[in-house]
GROMACS .gro file of N, CA and C in nm:
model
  516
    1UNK      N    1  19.221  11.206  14.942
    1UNK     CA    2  19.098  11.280  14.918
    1UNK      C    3  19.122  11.430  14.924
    2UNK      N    4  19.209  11.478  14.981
    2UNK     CA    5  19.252  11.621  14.984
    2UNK      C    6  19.283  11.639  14.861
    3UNK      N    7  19.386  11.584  14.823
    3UNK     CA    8  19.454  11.623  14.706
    3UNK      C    9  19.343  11.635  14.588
    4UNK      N   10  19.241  11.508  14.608
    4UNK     CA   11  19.136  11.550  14.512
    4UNK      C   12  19.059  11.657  14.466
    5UNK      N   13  18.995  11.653  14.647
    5UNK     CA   14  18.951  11.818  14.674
    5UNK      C   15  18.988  11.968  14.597
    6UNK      N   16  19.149  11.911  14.622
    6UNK     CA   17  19.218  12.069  14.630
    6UNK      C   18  19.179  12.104  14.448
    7UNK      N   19  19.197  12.004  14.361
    7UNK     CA   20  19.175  11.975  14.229
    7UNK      C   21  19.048  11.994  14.190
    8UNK      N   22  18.973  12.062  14.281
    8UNK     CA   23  18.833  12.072  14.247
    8UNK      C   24  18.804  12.195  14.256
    9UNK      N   25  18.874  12.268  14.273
    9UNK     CA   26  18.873  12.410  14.334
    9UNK      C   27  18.903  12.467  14.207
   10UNK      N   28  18.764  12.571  14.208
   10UNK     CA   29  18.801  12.649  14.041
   10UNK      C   30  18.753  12.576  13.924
   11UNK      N   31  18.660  12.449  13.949
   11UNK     CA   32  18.626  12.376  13.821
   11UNK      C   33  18.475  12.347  13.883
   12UNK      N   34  18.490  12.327  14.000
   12UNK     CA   35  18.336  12.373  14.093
   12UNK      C   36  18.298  12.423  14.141
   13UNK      N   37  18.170  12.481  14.149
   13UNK     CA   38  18.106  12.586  14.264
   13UNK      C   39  18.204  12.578  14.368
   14UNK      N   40  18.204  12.714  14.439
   14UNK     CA   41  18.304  12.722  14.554
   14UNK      C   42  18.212  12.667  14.665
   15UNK      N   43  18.096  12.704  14.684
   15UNK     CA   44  18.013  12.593  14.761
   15UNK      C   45  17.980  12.434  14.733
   16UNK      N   46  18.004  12.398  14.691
   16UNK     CA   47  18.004  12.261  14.704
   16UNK      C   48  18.111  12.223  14.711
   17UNK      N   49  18.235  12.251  14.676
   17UNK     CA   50  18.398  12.207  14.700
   17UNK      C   51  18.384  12.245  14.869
   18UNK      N   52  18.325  12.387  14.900
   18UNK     CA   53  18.337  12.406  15.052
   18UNK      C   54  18.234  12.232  15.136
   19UNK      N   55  18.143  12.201  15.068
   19UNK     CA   56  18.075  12.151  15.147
   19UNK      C   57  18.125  11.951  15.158
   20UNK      N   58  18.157  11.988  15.049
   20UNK     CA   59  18.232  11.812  15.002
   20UNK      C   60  18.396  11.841  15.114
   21UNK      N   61  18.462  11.922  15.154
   21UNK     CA   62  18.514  11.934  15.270
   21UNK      C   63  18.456  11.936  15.387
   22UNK      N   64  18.365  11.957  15.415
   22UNK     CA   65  18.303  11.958  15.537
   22UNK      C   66  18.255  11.816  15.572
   23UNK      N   67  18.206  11.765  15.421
   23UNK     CA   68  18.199  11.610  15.428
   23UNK      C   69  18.273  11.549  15.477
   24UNK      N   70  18.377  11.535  15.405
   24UNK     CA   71  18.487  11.476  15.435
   24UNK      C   72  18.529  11.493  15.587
   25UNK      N   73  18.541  11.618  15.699
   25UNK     CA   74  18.580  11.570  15.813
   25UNK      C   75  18.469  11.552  15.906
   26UNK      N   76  18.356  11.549  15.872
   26UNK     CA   77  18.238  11.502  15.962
   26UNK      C   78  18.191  11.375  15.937
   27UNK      N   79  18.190  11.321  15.778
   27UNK     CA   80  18.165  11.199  15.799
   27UNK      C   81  18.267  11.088  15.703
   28UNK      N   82  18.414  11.115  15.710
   28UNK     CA   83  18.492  11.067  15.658
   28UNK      C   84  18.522  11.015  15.504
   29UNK      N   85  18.623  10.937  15.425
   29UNK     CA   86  18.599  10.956  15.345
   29UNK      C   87  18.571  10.836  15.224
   30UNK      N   88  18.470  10.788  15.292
   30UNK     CA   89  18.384  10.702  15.228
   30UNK      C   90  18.270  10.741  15.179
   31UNK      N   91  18.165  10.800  15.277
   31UNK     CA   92  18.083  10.923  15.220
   31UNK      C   93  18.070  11.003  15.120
   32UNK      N   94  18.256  11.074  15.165
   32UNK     CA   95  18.283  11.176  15.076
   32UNK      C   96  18.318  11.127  14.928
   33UNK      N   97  18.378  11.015  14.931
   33UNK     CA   98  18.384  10.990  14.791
   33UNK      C   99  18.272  10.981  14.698
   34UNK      N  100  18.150  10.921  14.803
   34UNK     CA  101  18.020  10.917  14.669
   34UNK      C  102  17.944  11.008  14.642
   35UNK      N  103  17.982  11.140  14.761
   35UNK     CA  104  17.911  11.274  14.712
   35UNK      C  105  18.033  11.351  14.613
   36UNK      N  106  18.121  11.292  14.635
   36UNK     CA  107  18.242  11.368  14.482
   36UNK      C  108  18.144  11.329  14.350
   37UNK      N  109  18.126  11.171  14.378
   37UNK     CA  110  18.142  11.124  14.204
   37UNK      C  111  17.966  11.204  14.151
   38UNK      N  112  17.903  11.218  14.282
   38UNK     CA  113  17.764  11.293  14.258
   38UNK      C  114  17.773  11.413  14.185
   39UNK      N  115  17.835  11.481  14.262
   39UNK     CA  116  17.899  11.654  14.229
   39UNK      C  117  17.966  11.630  14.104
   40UNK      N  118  18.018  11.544  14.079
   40UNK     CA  119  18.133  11.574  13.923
   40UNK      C  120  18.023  11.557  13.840
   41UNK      N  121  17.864  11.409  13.830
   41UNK     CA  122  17.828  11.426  13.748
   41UNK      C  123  17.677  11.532  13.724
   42UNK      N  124  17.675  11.588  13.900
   42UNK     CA  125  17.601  11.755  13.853
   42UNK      C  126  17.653  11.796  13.744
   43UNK      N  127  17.794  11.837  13.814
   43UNK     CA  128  17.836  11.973  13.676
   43UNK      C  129  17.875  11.916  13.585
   44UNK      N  130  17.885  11.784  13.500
   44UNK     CA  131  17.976  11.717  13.401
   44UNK      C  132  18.089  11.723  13.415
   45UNK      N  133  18.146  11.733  13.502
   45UNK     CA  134  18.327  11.699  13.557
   45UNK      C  135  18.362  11.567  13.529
   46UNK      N  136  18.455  11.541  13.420
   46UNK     CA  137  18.559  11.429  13.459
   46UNK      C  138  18.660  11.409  13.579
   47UNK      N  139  18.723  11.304  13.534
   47UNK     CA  140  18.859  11.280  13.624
   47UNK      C  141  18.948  11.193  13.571
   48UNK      N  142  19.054  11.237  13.574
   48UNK     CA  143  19.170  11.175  13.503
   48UNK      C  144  19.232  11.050  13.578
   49UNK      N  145  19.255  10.987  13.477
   49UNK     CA  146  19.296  10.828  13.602
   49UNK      C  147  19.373  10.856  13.722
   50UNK      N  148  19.487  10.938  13.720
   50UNK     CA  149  19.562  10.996  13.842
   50UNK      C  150  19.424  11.043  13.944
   51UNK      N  151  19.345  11.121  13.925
   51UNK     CA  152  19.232  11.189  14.037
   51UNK      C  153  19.174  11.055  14.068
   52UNK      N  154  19.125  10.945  13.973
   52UNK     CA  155  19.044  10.846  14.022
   52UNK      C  156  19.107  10.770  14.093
   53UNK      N  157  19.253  10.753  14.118
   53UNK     CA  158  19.326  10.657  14.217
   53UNK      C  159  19.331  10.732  14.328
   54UNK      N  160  19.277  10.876  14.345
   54UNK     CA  161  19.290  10.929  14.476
   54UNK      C  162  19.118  10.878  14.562
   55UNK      N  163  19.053  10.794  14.456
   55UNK     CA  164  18.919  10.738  14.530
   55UNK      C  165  18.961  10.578  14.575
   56UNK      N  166  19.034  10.589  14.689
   56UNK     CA  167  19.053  10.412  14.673
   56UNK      C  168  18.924  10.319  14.759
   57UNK      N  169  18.840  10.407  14.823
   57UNK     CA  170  18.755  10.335  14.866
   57UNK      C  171  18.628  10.272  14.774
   58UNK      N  172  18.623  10.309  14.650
   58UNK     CA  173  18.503  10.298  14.562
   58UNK      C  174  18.555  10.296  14.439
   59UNK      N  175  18.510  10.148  14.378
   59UNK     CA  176  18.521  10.138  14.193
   59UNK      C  177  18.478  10.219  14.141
   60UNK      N  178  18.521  10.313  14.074
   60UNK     CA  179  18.445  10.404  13.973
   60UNK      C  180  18.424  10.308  13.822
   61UNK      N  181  18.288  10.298  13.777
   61UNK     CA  182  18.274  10.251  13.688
   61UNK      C  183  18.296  10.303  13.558
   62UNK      N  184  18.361  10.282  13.511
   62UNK     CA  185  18.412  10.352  13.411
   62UNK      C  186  18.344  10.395  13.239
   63UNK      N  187  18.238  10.284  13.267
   63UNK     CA  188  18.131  10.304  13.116
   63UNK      C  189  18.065  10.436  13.158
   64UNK      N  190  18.021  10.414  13.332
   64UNK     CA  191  17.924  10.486  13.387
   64UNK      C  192  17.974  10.638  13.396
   65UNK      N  193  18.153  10.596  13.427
   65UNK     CA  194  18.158  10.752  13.416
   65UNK      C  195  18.304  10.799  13.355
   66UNK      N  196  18.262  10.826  13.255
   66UNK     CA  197  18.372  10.854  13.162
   66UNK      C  198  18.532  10.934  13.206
   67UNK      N  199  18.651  10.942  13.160
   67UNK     CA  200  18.751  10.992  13.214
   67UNK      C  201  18.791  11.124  13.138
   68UNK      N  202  18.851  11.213  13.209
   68UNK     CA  203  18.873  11.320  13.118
   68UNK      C  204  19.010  11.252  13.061
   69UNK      N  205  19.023  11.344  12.896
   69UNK     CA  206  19.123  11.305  12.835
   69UNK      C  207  19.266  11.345  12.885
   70UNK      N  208  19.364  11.299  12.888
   70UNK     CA  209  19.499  11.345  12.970
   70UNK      C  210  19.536  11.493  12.882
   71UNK      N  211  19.498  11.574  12.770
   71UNK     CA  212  19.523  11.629  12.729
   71UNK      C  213  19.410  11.788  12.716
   72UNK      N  214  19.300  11.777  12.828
   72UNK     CA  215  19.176  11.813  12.855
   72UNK      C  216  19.215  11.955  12.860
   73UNK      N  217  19.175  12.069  12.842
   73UNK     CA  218  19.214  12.165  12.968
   73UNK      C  219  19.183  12.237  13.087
   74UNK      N  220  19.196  12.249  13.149
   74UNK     CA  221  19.154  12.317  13.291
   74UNK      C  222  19.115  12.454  13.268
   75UNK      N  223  19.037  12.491  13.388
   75UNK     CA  224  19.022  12.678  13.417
   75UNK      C  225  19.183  12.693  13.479
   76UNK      N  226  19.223  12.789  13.430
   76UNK     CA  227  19.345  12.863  13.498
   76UNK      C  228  19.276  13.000  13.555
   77UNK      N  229  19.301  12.980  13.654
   77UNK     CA  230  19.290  13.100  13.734
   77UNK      C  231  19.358  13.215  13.842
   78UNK      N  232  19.382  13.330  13.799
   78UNK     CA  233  19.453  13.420  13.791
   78UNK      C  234  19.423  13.529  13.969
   79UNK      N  235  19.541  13.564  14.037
   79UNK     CA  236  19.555  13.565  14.126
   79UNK      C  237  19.582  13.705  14.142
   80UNK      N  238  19.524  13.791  14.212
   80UNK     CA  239  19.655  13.916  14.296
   80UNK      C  240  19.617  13.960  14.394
   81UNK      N  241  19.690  14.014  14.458
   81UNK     CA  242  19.722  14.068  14.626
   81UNK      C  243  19.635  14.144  14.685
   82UNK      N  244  19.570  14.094  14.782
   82UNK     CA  245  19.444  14.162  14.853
   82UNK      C  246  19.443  14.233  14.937
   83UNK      N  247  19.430  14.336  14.997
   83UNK     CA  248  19.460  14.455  15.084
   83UNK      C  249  19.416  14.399  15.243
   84UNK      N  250  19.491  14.370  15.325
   84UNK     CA  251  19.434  14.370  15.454
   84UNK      C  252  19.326  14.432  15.501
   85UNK      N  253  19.278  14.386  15.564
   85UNK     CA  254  19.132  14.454  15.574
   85UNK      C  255  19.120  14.405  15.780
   86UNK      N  256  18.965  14.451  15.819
   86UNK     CA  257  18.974  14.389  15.941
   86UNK      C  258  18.865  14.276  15.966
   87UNK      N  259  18.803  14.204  15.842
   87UNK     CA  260  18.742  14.089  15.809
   87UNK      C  261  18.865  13.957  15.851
   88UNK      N  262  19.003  13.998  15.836
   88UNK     CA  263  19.100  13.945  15.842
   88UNK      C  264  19.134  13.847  16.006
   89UNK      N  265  19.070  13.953  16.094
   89UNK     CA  266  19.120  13.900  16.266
   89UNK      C  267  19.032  13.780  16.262
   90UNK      N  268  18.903  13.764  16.155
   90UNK     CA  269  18.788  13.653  16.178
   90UNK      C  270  18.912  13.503  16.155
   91UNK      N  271  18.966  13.525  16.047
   91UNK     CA  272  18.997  13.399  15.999
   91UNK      C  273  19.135  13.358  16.065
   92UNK      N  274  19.243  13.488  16.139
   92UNK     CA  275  19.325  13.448  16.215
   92UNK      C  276  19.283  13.363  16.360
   93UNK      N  277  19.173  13.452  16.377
   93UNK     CA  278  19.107  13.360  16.519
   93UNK      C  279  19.088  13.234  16.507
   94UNK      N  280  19.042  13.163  16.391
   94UNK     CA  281  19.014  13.016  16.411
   94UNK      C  282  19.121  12.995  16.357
   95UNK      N  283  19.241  13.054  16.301
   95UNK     CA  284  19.338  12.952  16.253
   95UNK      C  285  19.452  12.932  16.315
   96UNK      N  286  19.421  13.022  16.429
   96UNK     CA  287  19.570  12.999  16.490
   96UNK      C  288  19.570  12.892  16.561
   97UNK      N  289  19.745  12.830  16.548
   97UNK     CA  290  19.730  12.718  16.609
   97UNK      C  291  19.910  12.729  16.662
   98UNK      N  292  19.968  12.691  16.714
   98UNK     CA  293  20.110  12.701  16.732
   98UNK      C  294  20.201  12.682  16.579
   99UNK      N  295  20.119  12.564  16.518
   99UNK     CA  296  20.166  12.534  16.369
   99UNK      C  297  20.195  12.593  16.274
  100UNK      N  298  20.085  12.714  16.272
  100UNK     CA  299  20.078  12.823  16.177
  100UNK      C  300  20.190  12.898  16.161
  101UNK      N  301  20.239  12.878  16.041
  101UNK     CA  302  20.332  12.971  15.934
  101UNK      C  303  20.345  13.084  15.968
  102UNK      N  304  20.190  13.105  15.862
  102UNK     CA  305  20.177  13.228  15.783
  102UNK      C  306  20.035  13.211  15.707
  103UNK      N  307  19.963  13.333  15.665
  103UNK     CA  308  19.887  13.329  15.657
  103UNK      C  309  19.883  13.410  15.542
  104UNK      N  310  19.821  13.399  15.392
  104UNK     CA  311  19.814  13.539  15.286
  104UNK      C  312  19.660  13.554  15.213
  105UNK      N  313  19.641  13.631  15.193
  105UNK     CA  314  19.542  13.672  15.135
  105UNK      C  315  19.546  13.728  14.988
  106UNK      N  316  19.500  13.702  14.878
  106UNK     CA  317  19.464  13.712  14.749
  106UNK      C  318  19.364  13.734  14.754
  107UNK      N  319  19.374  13.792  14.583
  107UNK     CA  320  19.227  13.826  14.521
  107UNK      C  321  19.197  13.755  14.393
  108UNK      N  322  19.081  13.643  14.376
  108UNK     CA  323  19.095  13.555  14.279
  108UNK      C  324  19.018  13.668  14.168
  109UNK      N  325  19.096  13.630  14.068
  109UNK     CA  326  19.054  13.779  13.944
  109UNK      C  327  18.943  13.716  13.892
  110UNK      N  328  18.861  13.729  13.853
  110UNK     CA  329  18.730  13.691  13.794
  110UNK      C  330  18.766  13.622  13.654
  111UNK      N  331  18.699  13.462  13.616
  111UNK     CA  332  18.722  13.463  13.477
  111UNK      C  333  18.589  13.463  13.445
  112UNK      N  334  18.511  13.468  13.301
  112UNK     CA  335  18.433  13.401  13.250
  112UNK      C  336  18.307  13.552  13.373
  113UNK      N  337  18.210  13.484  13.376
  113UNK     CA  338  18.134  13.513  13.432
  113UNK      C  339  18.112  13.429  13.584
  114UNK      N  340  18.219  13.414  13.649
  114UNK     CA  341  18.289  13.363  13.789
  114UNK      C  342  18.300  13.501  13.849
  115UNK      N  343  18.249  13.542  13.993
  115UNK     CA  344  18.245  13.669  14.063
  115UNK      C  345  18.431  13.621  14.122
  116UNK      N  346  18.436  13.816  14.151
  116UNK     CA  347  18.593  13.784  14.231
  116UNK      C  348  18.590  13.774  14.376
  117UNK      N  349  18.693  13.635  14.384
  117UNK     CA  350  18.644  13.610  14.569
  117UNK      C  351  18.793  13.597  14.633
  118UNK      N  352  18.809  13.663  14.767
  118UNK     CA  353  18.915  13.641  14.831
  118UNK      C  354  18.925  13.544  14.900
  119UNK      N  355  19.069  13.453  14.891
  119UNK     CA  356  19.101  13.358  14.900
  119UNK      C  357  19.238  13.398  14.983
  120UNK      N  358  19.217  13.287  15.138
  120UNK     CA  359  19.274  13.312  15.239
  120UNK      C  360  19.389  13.162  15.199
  121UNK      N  361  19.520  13.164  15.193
  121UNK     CA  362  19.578  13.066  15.231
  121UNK      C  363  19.642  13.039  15.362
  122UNK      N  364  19.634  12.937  15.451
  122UNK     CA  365  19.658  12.944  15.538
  122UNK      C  366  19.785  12.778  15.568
  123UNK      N  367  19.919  12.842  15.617
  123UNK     CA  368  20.022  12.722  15.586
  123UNK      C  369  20.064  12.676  15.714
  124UNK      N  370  20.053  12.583  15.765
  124UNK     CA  371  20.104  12.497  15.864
  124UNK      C  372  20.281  12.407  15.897
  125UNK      N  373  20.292  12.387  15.940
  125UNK     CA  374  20.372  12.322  15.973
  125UNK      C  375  20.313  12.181  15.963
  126UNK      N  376  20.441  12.086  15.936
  126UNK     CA  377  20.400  11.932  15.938
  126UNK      C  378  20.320  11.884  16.079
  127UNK      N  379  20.226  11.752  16.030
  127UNK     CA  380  20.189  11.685  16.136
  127UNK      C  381  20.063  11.774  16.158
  128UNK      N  382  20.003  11.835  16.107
  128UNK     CA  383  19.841  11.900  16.129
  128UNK      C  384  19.719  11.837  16.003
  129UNK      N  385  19.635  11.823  16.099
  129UNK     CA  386  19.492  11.750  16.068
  129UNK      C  387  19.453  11.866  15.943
  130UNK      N  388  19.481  11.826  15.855
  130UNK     CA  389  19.481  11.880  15.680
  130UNK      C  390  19.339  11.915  15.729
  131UNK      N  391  19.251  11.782  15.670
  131UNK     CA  392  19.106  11.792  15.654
  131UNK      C  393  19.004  11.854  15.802
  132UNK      N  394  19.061  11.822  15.895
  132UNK     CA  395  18.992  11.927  16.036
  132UNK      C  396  18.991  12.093  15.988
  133UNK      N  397  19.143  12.106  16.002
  133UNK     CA  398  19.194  12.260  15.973
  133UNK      C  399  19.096  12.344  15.864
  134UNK      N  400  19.116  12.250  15.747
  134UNK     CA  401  19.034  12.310  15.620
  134UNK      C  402  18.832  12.267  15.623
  135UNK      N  403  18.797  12.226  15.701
  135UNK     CA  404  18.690  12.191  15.748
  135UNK      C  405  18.629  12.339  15.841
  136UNK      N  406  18.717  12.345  15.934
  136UNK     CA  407  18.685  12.454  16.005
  136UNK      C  408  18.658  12.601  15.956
  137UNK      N  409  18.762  12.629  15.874
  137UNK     CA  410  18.812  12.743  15.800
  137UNK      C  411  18.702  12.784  15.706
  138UNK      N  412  18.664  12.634  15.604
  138UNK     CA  413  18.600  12.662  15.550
  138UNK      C  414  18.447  12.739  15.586
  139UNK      N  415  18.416  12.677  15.693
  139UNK     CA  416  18.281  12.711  15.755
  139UNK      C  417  18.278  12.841  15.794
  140UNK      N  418  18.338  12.862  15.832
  140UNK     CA  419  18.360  13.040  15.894
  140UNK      C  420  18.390  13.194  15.867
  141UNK      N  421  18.401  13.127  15.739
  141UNK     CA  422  18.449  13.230  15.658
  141UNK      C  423  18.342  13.318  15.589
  142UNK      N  424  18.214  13.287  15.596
  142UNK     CA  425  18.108  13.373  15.548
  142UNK      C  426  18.106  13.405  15.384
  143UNK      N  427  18.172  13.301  15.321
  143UNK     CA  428  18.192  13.375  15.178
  143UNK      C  429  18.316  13.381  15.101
  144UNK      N  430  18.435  13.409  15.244
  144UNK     CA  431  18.566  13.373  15.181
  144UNK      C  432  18.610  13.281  15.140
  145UNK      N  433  18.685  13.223  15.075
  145UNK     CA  434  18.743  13.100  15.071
  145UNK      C  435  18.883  13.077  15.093
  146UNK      N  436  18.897  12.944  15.172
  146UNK     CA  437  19.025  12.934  15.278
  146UNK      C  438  19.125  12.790  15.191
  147UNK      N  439  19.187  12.818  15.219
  147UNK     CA  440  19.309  12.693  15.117
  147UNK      C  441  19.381  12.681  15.230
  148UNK      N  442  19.417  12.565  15.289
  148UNK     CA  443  19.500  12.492  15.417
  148UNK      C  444  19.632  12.433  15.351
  149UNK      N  445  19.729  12.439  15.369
  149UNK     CA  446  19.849  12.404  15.309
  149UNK      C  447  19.933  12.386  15.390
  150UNK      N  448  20.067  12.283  15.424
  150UNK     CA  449  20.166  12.261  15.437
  150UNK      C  450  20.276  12.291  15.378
  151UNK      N  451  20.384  12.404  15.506
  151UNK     CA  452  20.510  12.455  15.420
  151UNK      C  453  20.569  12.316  15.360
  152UNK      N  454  20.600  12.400  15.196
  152UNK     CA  455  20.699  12.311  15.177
  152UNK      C  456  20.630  12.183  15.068
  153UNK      N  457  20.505  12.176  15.064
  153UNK     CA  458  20.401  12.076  15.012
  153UNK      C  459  20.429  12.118  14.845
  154UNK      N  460  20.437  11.987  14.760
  154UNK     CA  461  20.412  12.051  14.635
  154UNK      C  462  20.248  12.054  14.628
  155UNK      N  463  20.193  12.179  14.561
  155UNK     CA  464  20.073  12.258  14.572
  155UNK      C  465  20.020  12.231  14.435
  156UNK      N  466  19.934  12.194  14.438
  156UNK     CA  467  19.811  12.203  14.281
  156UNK      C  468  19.840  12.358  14.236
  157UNK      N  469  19.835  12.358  14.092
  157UNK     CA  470  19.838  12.502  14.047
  157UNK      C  471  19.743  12.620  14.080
  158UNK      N  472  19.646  12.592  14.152
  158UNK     CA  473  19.577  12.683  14.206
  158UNK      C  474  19.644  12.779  14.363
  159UNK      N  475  19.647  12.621  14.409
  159UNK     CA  476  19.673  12.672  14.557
  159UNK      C  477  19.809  12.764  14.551
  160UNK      N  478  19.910  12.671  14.416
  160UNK     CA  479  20.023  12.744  14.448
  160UNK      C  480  20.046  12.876  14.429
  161UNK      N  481  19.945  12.907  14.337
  161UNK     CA  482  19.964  13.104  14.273
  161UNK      C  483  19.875  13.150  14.372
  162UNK      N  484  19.767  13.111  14.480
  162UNK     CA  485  19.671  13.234  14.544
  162UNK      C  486  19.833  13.235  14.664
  163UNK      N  487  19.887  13.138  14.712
  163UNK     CA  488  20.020  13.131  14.744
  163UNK      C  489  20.089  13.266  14.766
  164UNK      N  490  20.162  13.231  14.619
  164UNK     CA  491  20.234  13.335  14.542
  164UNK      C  492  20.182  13.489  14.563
  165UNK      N  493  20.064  13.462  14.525
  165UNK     CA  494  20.015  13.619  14.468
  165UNK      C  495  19.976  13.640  14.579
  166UNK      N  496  19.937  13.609  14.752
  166UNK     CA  497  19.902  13.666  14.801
  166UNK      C  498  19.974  13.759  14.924
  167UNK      N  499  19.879  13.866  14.989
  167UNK     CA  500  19.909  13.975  15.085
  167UNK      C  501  19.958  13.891  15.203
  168UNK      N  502  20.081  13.906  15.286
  168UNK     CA  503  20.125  13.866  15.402
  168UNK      C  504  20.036  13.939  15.488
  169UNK      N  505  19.921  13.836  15.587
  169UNK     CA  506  19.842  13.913  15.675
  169UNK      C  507  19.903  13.879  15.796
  170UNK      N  508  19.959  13.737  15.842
  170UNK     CA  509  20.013  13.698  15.908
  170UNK      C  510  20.160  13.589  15.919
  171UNK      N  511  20.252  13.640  15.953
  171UNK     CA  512  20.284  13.715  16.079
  171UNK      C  513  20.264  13.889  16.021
  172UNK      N  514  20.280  13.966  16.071
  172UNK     CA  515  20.274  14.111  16.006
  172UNK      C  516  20.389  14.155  16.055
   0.00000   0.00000   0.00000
């Protein structure tokens, strides 16, 4: 269900991807799966058979809800380096954990008529509660948006360029 999540980021409101995480670690992810397939058919979101095997708790009916084509295309969305700021100590405070990496900050460039929002990645070490971590983060952030990652994880193309493109806030 993470991996789903993370695949949702940038194709949905950043509030409801924030809140379908919050789902997910408050009321697990059985719940969360039937407020996904809700949310995809708010905004008319497909899902490609690979995303629908990441729902193993629930048949998705398939007349009921159509699949995107394997050849579909996505929002690509474009990344660069965000200036430290002191909004910054908010999101180190809840994220520190012994686990913690590293921490970077980007600036997601605006596409379309999408506002530009900074996007905190925050990378762990193995063996940490994915969906807690990114549950928490998410909530606290007032606006920002937080991406939870494992060094070393292969990363959805989103997560991996705010990654890439972003400001080393922590360690400094």
């Amino acid at each position: 269900m993470v991996d789903l999540l993370r695949g949702l980021v940038g194709r949905m409101p950043d509030d409801h991807v924030t809140g379908l995480r919050i789902e997910l670690a408050e009321n697990g992810p059985a719940e969360a799966e039937w407020t996904v397939l809700w949310r995809l058919r708010e905004h008319g979101l497909r899902l490609t058979d690979a995303e629908v095997a990441l729902l193993p708790l629930i048949e998705v009916d398939r007349d009921d809800f159509p699949l995107e084509p394997p050849d579909a295309a996505r929002p690509e969305h474009r990344f660069e380096p965000a200036a430290p700021s002191g909004d910054d100590e908010v999101l180190l405070g809840r994220a520190e954990s012994p686990e913690l990496r590293r921490v970077v900050k980007a600036r997601r460039v605006p596409t379309g008529d999408a506002p530009a929002k900074v996007v905190y990645v925050a990378e762990y070490g193995p063996g940490v509660d994915l969906v807690a971590l990114q549950s928490l983060l998410s909530q606290r952030l007032e606006g920002a948006l937080a991406e939870v990652v494992v060094a070393g994880e292969d990363l959805p193309p989103y997560q991996a360029a705010a990654l890439a493109a972003g400001t080393p806030i922590w360690p400094r």
